[in-house]
Structures are given as C-alpha cells and as structure tokens.
Coordinates of C-alpha atoms and ligand atoms in Angstrom, one line a residue:
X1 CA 0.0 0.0 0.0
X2 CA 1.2 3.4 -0.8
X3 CA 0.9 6.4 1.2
X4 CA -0.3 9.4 -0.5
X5 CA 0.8 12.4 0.5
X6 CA 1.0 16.1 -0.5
X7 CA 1.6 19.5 1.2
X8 CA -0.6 22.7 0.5
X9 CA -0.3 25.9 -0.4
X10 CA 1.6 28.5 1.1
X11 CA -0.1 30.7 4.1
X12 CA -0.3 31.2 7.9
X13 CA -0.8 27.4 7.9
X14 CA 0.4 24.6 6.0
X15 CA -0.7 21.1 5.5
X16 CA 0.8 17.9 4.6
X17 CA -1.8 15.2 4.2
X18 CA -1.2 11.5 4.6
X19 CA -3.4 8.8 3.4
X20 CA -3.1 5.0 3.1
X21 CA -2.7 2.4 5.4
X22 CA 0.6 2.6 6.9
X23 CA 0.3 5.9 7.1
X24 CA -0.2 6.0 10.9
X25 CA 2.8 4.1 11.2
X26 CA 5.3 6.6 9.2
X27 CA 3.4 9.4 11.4
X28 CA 5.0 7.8 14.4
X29 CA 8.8 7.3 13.2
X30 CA 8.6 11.2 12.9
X31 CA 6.3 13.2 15.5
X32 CA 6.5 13.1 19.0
X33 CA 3.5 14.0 20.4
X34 CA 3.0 16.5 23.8
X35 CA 1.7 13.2 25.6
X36 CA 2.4 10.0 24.5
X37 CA -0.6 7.4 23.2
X38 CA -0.5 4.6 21.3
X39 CA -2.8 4.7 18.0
X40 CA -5.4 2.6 18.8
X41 CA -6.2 4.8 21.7
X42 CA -6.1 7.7 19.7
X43 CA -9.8 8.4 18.1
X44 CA -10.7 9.6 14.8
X45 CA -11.4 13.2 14.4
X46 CA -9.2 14.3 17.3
X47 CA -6.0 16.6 17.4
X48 CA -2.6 15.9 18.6
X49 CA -0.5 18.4 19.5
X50 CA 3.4 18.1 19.3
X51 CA 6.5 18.4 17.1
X52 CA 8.1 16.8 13.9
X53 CA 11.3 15.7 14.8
X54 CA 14.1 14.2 12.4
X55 CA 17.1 12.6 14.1
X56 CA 16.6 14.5 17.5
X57 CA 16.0 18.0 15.7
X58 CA 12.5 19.4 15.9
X59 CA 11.5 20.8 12.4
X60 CA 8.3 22.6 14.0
X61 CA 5.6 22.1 16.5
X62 CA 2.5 20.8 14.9
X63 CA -1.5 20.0 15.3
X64 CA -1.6 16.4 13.7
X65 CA -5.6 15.7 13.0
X66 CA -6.1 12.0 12.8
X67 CA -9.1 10.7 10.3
X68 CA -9.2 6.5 10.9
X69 CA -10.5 4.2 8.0
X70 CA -13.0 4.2 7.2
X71 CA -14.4 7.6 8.4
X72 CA -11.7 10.0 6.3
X73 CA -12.1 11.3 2.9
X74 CA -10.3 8.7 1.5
X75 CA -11.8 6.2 3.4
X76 CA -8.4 5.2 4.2
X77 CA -6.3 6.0 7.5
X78 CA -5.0 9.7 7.6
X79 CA -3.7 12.3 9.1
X80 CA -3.4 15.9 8.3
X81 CA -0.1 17.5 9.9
X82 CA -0.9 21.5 10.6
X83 CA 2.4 23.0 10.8
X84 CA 3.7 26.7 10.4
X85 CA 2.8 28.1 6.9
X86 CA 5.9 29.1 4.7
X87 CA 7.5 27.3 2.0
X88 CA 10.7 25.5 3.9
X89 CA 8.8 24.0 6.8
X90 CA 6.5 22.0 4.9
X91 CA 8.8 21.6 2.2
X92 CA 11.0 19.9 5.4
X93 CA 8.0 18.0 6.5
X94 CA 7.0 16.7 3.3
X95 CA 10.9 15.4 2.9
X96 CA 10.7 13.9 6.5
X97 CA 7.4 12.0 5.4
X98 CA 9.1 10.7 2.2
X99 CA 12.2 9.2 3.6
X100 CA 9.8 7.0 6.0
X101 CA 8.1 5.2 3.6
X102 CA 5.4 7.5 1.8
X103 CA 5.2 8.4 -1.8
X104 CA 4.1 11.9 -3.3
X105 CA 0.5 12.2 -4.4
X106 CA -0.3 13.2 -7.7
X107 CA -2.5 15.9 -8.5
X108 CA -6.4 14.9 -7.1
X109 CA -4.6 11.4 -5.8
X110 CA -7.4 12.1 -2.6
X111 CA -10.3 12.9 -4.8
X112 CA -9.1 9.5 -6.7
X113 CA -8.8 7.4 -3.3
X114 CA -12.5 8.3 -2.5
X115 CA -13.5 7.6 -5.8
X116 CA -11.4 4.4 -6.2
X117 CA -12.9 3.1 -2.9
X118 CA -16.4 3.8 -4.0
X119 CA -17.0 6.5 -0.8
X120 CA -18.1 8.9 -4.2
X121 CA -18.7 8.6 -7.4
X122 CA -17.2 10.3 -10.4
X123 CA -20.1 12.9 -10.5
X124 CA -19.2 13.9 -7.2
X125 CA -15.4 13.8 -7.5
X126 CA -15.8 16.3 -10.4
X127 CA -17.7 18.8 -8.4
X128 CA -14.8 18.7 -6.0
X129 CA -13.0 20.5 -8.9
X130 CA -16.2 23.0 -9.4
X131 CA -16.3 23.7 -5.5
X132 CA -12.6 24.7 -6.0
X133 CA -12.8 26.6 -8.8
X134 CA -16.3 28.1 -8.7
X135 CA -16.2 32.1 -9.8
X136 CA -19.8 32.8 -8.0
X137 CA -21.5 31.7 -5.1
X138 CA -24.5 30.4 -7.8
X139 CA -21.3 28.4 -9.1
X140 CA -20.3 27.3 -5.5
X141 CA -23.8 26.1 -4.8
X142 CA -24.6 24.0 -7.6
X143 CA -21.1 22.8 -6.9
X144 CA -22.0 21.1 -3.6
X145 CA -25.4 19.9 -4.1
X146 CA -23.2 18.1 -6.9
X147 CA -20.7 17.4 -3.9
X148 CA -24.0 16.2 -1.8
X149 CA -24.9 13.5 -4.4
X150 CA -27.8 15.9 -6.1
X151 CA -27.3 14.4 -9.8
X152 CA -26.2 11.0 -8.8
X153 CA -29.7 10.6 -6.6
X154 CA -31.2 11.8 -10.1
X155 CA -29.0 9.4 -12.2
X156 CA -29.9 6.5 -9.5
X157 CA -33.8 7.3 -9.8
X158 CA -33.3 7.1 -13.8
X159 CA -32.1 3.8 -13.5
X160 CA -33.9 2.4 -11.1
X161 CA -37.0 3.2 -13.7
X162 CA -34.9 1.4 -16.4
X163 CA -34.3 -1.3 -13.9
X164 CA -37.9 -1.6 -14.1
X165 CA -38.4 -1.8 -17.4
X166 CA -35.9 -4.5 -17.2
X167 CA -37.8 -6.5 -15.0
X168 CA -40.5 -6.4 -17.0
X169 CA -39.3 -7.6 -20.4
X170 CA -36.8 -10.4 -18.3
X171 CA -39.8 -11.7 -16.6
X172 CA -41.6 -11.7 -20.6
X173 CA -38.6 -13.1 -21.6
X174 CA -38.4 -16.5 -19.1
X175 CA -41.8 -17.3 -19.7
X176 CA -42.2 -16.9 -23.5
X177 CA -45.3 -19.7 -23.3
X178 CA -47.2 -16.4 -22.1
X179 CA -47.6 -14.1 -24.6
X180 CA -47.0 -10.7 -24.1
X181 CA -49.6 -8.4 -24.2
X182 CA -50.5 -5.2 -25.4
X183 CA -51.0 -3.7 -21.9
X184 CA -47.2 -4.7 -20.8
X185 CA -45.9 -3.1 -23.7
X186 CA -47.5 -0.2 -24.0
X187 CA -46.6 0.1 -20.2
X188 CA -43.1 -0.3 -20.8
X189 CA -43.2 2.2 -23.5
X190 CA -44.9 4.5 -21.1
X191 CA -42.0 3.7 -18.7
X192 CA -39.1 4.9 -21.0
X193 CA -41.3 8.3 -22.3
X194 CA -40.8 9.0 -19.0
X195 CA -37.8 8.3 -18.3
X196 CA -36.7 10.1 -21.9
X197 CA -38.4 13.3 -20.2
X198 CA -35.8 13.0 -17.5
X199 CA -32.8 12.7 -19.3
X200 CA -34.0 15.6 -21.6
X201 CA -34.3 17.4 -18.8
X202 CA -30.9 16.7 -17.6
X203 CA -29.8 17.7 -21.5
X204 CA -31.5 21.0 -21.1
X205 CA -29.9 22.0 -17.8
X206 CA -26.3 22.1 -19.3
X207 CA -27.2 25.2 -20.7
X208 CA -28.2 26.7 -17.1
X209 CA -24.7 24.7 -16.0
X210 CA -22.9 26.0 -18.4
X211 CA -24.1 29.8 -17.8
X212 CA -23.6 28.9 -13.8
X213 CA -20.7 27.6 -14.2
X214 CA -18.3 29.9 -17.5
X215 CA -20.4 32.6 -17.3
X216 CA -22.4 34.6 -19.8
X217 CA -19.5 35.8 -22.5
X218 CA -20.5 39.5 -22.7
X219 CA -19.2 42.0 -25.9
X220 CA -20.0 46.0 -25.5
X221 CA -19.5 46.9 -28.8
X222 CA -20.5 50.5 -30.5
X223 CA -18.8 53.0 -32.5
X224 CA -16.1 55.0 -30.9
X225 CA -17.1 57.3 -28.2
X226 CA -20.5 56.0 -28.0
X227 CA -19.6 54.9 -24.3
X228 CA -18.5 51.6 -24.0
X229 CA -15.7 52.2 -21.6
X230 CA -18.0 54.6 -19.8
X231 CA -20.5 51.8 -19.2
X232 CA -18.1 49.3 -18.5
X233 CA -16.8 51.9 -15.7
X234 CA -20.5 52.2 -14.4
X235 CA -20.9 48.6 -14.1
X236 CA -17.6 47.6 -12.6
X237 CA -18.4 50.6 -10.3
X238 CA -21.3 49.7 -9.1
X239 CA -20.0 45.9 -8.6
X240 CA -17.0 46.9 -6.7
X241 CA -17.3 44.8 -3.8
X242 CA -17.9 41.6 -5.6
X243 CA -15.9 42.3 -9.1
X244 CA -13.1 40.1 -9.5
X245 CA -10.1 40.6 -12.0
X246 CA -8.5 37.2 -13.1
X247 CA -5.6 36.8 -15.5
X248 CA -6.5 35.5 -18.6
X249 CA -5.1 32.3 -18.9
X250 CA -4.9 32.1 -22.7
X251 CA -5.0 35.6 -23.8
X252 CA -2.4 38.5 -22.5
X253 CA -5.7 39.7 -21.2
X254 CA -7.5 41.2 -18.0
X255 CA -11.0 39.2 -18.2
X256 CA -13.6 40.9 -15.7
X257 CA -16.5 39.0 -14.0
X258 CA -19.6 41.0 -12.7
X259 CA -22.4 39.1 -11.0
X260 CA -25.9 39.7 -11.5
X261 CA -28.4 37.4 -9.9
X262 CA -25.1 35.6 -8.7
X263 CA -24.2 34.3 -12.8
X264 CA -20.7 35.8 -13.3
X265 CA -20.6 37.7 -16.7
X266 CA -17.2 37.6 -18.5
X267 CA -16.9 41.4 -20.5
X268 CA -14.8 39.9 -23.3
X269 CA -11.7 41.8 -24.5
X270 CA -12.1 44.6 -21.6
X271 CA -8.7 45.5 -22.0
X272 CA -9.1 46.5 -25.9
X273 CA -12.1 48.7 -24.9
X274 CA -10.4 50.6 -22.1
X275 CA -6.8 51.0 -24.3
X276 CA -9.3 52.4 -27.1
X277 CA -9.4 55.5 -24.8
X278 CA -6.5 56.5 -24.4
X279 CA -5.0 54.8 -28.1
X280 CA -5.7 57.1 -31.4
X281 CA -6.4 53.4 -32.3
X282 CA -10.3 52.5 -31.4
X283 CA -11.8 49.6 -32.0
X284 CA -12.9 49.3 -35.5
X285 CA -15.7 46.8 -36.9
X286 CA -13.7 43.7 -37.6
X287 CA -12.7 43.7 -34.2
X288 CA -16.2 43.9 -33.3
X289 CA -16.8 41.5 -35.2
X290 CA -14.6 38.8 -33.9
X291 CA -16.0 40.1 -29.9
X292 CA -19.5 39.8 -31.6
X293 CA -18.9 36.2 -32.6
X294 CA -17.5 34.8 -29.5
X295 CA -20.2 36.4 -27.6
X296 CA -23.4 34.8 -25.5
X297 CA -24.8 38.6 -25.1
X298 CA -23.9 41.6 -27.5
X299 CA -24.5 45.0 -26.1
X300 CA -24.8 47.3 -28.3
X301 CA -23.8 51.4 -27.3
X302 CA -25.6 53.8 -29.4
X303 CA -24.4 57.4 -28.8
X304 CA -28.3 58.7 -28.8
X305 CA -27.3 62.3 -29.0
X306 CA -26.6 62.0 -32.3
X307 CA -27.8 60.5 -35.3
X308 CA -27.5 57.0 -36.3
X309 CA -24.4 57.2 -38.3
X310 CA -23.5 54.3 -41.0
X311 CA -21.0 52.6 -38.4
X312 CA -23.9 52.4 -35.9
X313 CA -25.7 50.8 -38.8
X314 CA -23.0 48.3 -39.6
X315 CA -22.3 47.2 -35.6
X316 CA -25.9 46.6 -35.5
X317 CA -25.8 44.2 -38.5
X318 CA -23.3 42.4 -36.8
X319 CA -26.1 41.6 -34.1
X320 CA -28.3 40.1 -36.1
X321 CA -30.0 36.8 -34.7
X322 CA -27.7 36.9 -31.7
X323 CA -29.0 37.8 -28.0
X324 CA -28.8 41.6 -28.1
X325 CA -29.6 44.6 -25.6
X326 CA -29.6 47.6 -27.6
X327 CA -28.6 50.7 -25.2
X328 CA -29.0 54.1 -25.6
X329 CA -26.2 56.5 -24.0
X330 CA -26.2 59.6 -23.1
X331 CA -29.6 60.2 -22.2
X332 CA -28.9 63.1 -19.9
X333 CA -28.4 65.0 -23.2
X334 CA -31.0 66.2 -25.6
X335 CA -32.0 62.6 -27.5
X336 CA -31.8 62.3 -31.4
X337 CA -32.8 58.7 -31.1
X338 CA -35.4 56.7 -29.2
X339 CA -36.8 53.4 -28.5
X340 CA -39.2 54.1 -31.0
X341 CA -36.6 53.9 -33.9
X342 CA -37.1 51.2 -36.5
X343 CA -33.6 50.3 -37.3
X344 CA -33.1 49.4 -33.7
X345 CA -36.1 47.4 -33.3
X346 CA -35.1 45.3 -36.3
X347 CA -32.6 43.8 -34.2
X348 CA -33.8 44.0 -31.1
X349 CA -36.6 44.6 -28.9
X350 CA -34.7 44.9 -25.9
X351 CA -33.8 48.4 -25.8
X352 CA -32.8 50.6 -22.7
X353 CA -32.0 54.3 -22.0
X354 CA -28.8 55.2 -19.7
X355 CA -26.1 57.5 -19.0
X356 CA -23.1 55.7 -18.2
X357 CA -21.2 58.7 -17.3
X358 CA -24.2 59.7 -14.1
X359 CA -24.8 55.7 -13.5
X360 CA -28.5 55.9 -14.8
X361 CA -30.1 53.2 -16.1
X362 CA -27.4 50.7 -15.0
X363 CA -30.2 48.7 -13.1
X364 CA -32.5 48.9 -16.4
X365 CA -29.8 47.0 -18.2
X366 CA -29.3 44.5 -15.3
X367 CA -33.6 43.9 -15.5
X368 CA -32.9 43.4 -19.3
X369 CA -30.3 41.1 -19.1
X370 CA -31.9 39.0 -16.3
X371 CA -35.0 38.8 -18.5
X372 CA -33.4 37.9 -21.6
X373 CA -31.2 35.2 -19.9
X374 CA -34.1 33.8 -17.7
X375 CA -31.9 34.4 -15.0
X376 CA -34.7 34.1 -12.2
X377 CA -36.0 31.1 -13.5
X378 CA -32.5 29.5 -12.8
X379 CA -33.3 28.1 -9.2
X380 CA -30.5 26.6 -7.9
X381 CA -32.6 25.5 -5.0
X382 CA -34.2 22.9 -6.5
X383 CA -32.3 22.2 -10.1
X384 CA -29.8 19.6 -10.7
X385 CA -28.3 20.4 -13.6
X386 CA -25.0 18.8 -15.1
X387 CA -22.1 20.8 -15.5
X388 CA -19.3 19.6 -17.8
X389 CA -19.4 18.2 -21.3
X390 CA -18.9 14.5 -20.6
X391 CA -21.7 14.0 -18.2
X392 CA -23.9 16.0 -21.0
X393 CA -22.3 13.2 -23.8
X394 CA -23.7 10.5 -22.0
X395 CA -26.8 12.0 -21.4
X396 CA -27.0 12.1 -25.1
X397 CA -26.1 9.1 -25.5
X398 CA -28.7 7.7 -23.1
X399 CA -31.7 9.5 -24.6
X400 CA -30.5 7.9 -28.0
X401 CA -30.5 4.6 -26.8
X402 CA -33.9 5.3 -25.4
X403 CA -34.8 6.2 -28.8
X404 CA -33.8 3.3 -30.2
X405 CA -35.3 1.0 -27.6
X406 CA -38.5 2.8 -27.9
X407 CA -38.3 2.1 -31.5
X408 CA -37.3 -1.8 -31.5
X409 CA -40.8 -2.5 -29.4
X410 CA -42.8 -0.7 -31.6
X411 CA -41.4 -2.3 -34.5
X412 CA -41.9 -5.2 -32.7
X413 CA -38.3 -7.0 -32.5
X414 CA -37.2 -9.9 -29.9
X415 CA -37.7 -9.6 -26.8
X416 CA -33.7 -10.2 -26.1
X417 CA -33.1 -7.6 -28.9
X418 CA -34.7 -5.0 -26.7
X419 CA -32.6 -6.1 -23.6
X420 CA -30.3 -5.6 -25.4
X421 CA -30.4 -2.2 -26.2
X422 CA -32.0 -1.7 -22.1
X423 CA -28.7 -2.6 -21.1
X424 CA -27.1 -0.3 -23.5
X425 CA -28.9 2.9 -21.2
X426 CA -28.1 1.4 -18.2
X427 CA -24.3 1.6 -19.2
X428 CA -24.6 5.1 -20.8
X429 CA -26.1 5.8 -17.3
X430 CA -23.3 3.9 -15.1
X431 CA -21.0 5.7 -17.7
X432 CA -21.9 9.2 -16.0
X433 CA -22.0 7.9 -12.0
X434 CA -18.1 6.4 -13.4
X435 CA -19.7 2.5 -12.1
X436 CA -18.1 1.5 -15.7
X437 CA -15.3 4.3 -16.6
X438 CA -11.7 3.0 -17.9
X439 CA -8.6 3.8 -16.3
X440 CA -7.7 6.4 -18.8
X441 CA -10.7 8.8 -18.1
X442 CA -10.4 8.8 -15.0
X443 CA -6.6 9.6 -14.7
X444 CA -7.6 12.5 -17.4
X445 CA -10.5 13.8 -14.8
X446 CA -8.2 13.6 -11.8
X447 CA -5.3 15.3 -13.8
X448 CA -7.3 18.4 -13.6
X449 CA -7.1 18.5 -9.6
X450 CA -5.3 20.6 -7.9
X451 CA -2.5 19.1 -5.7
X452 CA -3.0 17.8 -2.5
X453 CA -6.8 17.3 -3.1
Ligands
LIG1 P1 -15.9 54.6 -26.1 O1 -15.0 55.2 -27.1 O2 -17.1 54.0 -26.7 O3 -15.3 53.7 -25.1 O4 -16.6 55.9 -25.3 P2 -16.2 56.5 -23.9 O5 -16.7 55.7 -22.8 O6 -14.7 56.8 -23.9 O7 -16.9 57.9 -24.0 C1 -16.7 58.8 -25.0 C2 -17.1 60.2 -24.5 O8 -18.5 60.3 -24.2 C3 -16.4 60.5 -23.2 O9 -16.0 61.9 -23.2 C4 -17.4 60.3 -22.1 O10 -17.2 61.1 -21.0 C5 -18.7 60.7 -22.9 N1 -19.8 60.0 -22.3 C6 -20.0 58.7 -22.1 N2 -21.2 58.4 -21.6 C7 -21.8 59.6 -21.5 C8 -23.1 59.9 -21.0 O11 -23.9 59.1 -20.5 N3 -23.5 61.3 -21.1 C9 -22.6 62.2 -21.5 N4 -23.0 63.4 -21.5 N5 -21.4 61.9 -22.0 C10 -21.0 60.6 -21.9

C-alpha cells in the first residue's frame, strides 16, 4: 500500500496530508507528540498536539488531525499535519514523510482514493474541482449539491425506472409460453417516455450549468465614443465589492466577472475597450466582429445624441440573430434617437435608455439582461443540472439509446433484442456515475485537480 501524501499551499498554515494504510505508522517514526498514546487509543477526528522531529532535531511544533478508515475522505487511514505556513517547513515536512516510507501524491490522488474506494462517485469527484474553482456563489452552490450526491440521486432514480423496465421484459422473456400483451408493452413504453423526459431534462440543464458555471460571455460593442468604456466603468463601479479581475489564462488579457443574480458575466476583451481611450487606435468593426462572434450577449452602445451614423448601422448588422440589448447613452443630453426607432427594433426589442457617465439606467440593463437570460428562473434550490461536457455526452447518449429502444418495441423486435439495447442505457447511465469508466478517463478527470486534493 502506498501512502499518498501532498503539502498545501503556502499561508499562515500549511498542510501535509497522509493517506493510506501505513500511514499511521510513518506518522509515528517522525512526530512526537505532547503526551504519548498509542494509535489505537487515539480516536478519529481528534488533534494531537506536538513536534516533527528528524534525528533528534524538531523541524516545528504541529497540530496532527487523525481521520481513521474508514471515516476519512479517502476512506483510508489519515492524518493531516498543521504546521507553520511558509515554504521550507512544509517543504522539510513533506521530505521527513518521504524518507519513512510514503510516496508523493499526484494531483487529485485524494479525490481519486474516495472515488477508487467507492466512498463517491465520479459525479461527485468532479464537483470537487467546481467547489474549487467556482467564480460565483450560484457556481459554488450547484457545486455542492453536486458534492452532496444531487445528480447521482437523479441518475440512480433514472435507472432504477430502467431497472424496471428491465424486469418487466426479463420476466416476458423466461416465460415466453405467455404471450405478451398489449398492456405490458405499452406500459413499458410508457415507462421509457418517462424516463426520456428526465434525461432531456438533464440535457436541457447544461445550458443553465454551463451559464452557472463559464459565465455569460458578454461583448459592448459601439462606434467609438458611444460609451463603452463609460458603461463598462459604471458597471464595474457599481460591482466593486464583488468584481473580481482574473488573468486571462490564454489571452495576455485582463478578463472581468460581474455578477448579476449571482451568474458571473465575463466582458470579453475589456482591456481592448479601455486601451481604445487613451489609443488614437479605437476599435474598428472587424474587431467587433470577432468580440460579436465569441459572444453569449452583444450590447450594443448607441451614442443617442446623435444620429444613427452608417458605423452604428454596420455594428448593428453584426447583431443580427444573436442575443442583443440595444442601449441608448447619453440620455442626460438632448436625445436624437429613441426606443421608437425602427432600425433598432429590427434587431432588437430589448432596448434601454442610460447614462453611463451619471450611472442611470445601470439597473435597467441589469432587469434586461436577467429577463433575456431567464436568469430568475434558474433556481438553484431545487435544479440539478449537469455541469461539464462528458456528463452531458452520456446524457446524449442515453436518450439515443432510449430512442432506439422505444423504437425496436414498436417495430416489434425480440424480446432479447430489446434487452439488449436496455442494457445499452443502463451503461450510458453507469458511464456518468463512473460505475463503468476505464482507467484512462479517469486519470484524465483527476489530472485536472489541484494538488493535494
Ligand atoms: P468609447 O469610445 O465607446 O469607449 O466611449 P467613452 O466611454 O470613452 O466615452 C466617450 C465620451 O463620451 C467621453 O468623453 C465620455 O465622458 C462621454 N460619455 C460617455 N457616456 C456619457 C453619458 O452618458 N453622457 C454624456 N454626456 N457623456 C458621456
């Protein structure tokens, strides 16, 4: 058995976590403890207070906590050594662990344990990632009903109903001298148009996943000085407290979130708006464009002190069949254009008046966008909704094989044909929970951890 270990982080405190089954055992060659007890008097759950010692030398005074199998995360004996934060001191700790007998964990080697020893399943595991990562608390929250077991109880009641079904055509199958009759089967067909409901369902609530979870991609776009940076100003002003500046990891970029109704919205390509101010160089139509295409939500600035000029024309073109929120600017000065204008109701009916520069309006444009999303309808408290590509790949996959059940009964196939392609769902749904995953996906799920989870 290998011990798993991994220190974390660098702050006031740092950790170096131990699991596996002789993990107790290294934990004693190196930490003397305040008062002496021998591990099996020692209860889960409970703190030991003392100092790592190599050859005589104490490296630091620690809190060890002790977790005992099979009531750790893991499920596996382990201890968690609390020692002074700081890079050399856990660094030192870690080395001390190593030379007595454990290994170094990989990244998400915990998360793997649990997984591998069936105290989660892989639905859960990947939410441990979304807890970690999550950008908004609507983010954090579907996280840990994920982390509770929220889909897998929904995954579990799908099968079970296909379990059912199961039953029904096993018990046709074993006792083919009874015939099978028209009420069984059209039960059975009742059974998986249910059950199809479900999984489309599921299908449907990537899209509210996805928005909880990446964000609502966001383009201002508008002819120069029509406000953009203005209204982008107004907005992050207004968001202060809860606006959050990440580096972009692929572009040289500063991305910013703003929340509204707790979905983080991601203003694409902020930093090319705001250098447009200061720059002679502004932002010209085909780089609209490109923002305009990558975009969930174009909003559109229209300068509505003056007349529509043929650029406004052109940026609104580039709207066209794409969620839009047109929005008038400048309203504290005399208005040329209104709400009424035909041009702008060609592209969109979603129109609002503001003044970025005196923050009017700014709560308008939120109500817009909260409509237009169906932002309120996304309750959290109740939805489980499925947050990453290869859970919504074998939801797909599930509803086709429901299909193509359906559609071997009413053609009226073998009975063992149709099992056949029963069992086929129940895989594509054990395919999700990760009962039937290969080694490779899930070493490529846990490679995304972070390390010492
Ligand atoms: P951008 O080029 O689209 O980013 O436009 P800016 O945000 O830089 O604004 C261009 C000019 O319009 C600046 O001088 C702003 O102060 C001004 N401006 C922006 N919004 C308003 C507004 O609501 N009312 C008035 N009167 N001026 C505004």
């Amino acid at each position: 058995m290998r011990q798993y270990l991994r220190h974390h982080g660098i702050g006031g405190i740092g950790i170096v976590r131990m699991s596996g089954e002789k993990c107790f055992e290294i934990l004693d060659k190196i930490f003397v403890p305040k008062k002496k007890q021998s591990i099996d008097e020692i209860r889960g759950y409970s703190i030991k207070y003392g100092n790592i010692v190599e050859n005589g030398e104490i490296i630091d005074e620690v809190l060890v906590s002790y977790f005992k199998a099979p009531k750790s995360y893991t499920t596996e004996n382990m201890c968690e050594i609390n020692s002074h934060g700081g890079n050399i001191v856990v660094k030192k700790i870690l080395e001390v662990c190593l030379k007595n007998g454990a290994d170094l964990a990989e990244p998400g080697e915990f998360t793997k344990r649990a997984f591998l020893n069936g105290r989660i399943d892989l639905l859960q595991a990947e939410s441990v990632v979304d807890v970690i990562h999550a950008k908004s608390e609507k983010e954090a929250k579907t996280a840990m009903k994920q982390l509770e077991g929220a889909l897998s109880k929904k995954i579990a009641e799908i099968k079970q109903e296909i379990m059912e079904v199961m039953v029904s055509i096993e018990v046709a199958i074993d006792y083919p001298e009874y015939d099978v009759d028209d009420v069984t089967i059209n039960q059975i067909l009742d059974m998986l148009e249910h059950v199809e409901k479900k999984l489309i369902q599921l299908e449907k609530s990537f899209d509210n996943g996805k928005i909880i979870k990446e964000g609502i991609k966001t383009a201002i776009i508008g002819r120069p000085n029509a406000g953009k940076s203005s209204l982008l100003n107004a907005i992050l002003r207004e968001e202060r407290a809860i606006v959050t500046e990440y580096e972009g990891t692929t572009r040289d970029t500063i991305e910013e979130f703003i929340t509204i109704e707790g979905i983080p919205f991601k203003v694409i390509d902020t930093a090319g708006i705001r250098e447009s101010k200061d720059e002679v160089e502004k932002i010209g139509i085909e780089k609209s464009k490109q923002i305009a295409n990558l975009a969930d939500l174009i909003i559109i600035i229209i300068d509505a002190s003056k007349d529509l000029e043929a650029e406004d024309l052109e940026i609104l073109e580039l709207a066209k069949n794409k969620k839009t929120i047109i929005v008038l600017n400048k309203m504290d000065l005399k208005a040329k254009i209104d709400e009424n204008n035909l041009k702008l109701k060609e592209i969109s009916d979603c129109i609002v008046k503001i003044s970025a520069l005196n923050q009017i309006g700014i709560d308008e444009l939120y109500k817009a966008i909260t409509r237009l999303f169906h932002l309120n309808e996304i309750n959290l408290d109740n939805a489980v909704v499925i947050t990453n590509v290869r859970q919504k790949n074998f939801v797909n996959q599930a509803i086709k094989d429901v299909k193509k059940t359906k559609d071997t009964i009413e053609k009226q196939m073998p009975l063992d044909i149709v099992a056949i392609f029963i069992k086929n769902i129940l895989e594509d749904l054990g395919n999700i929970t990760g009962e039937f995953v290969t080694e490779n996906i899930i070493d490529e799920i846990f490679s995304k951890f972070c390390l010492g989870k």
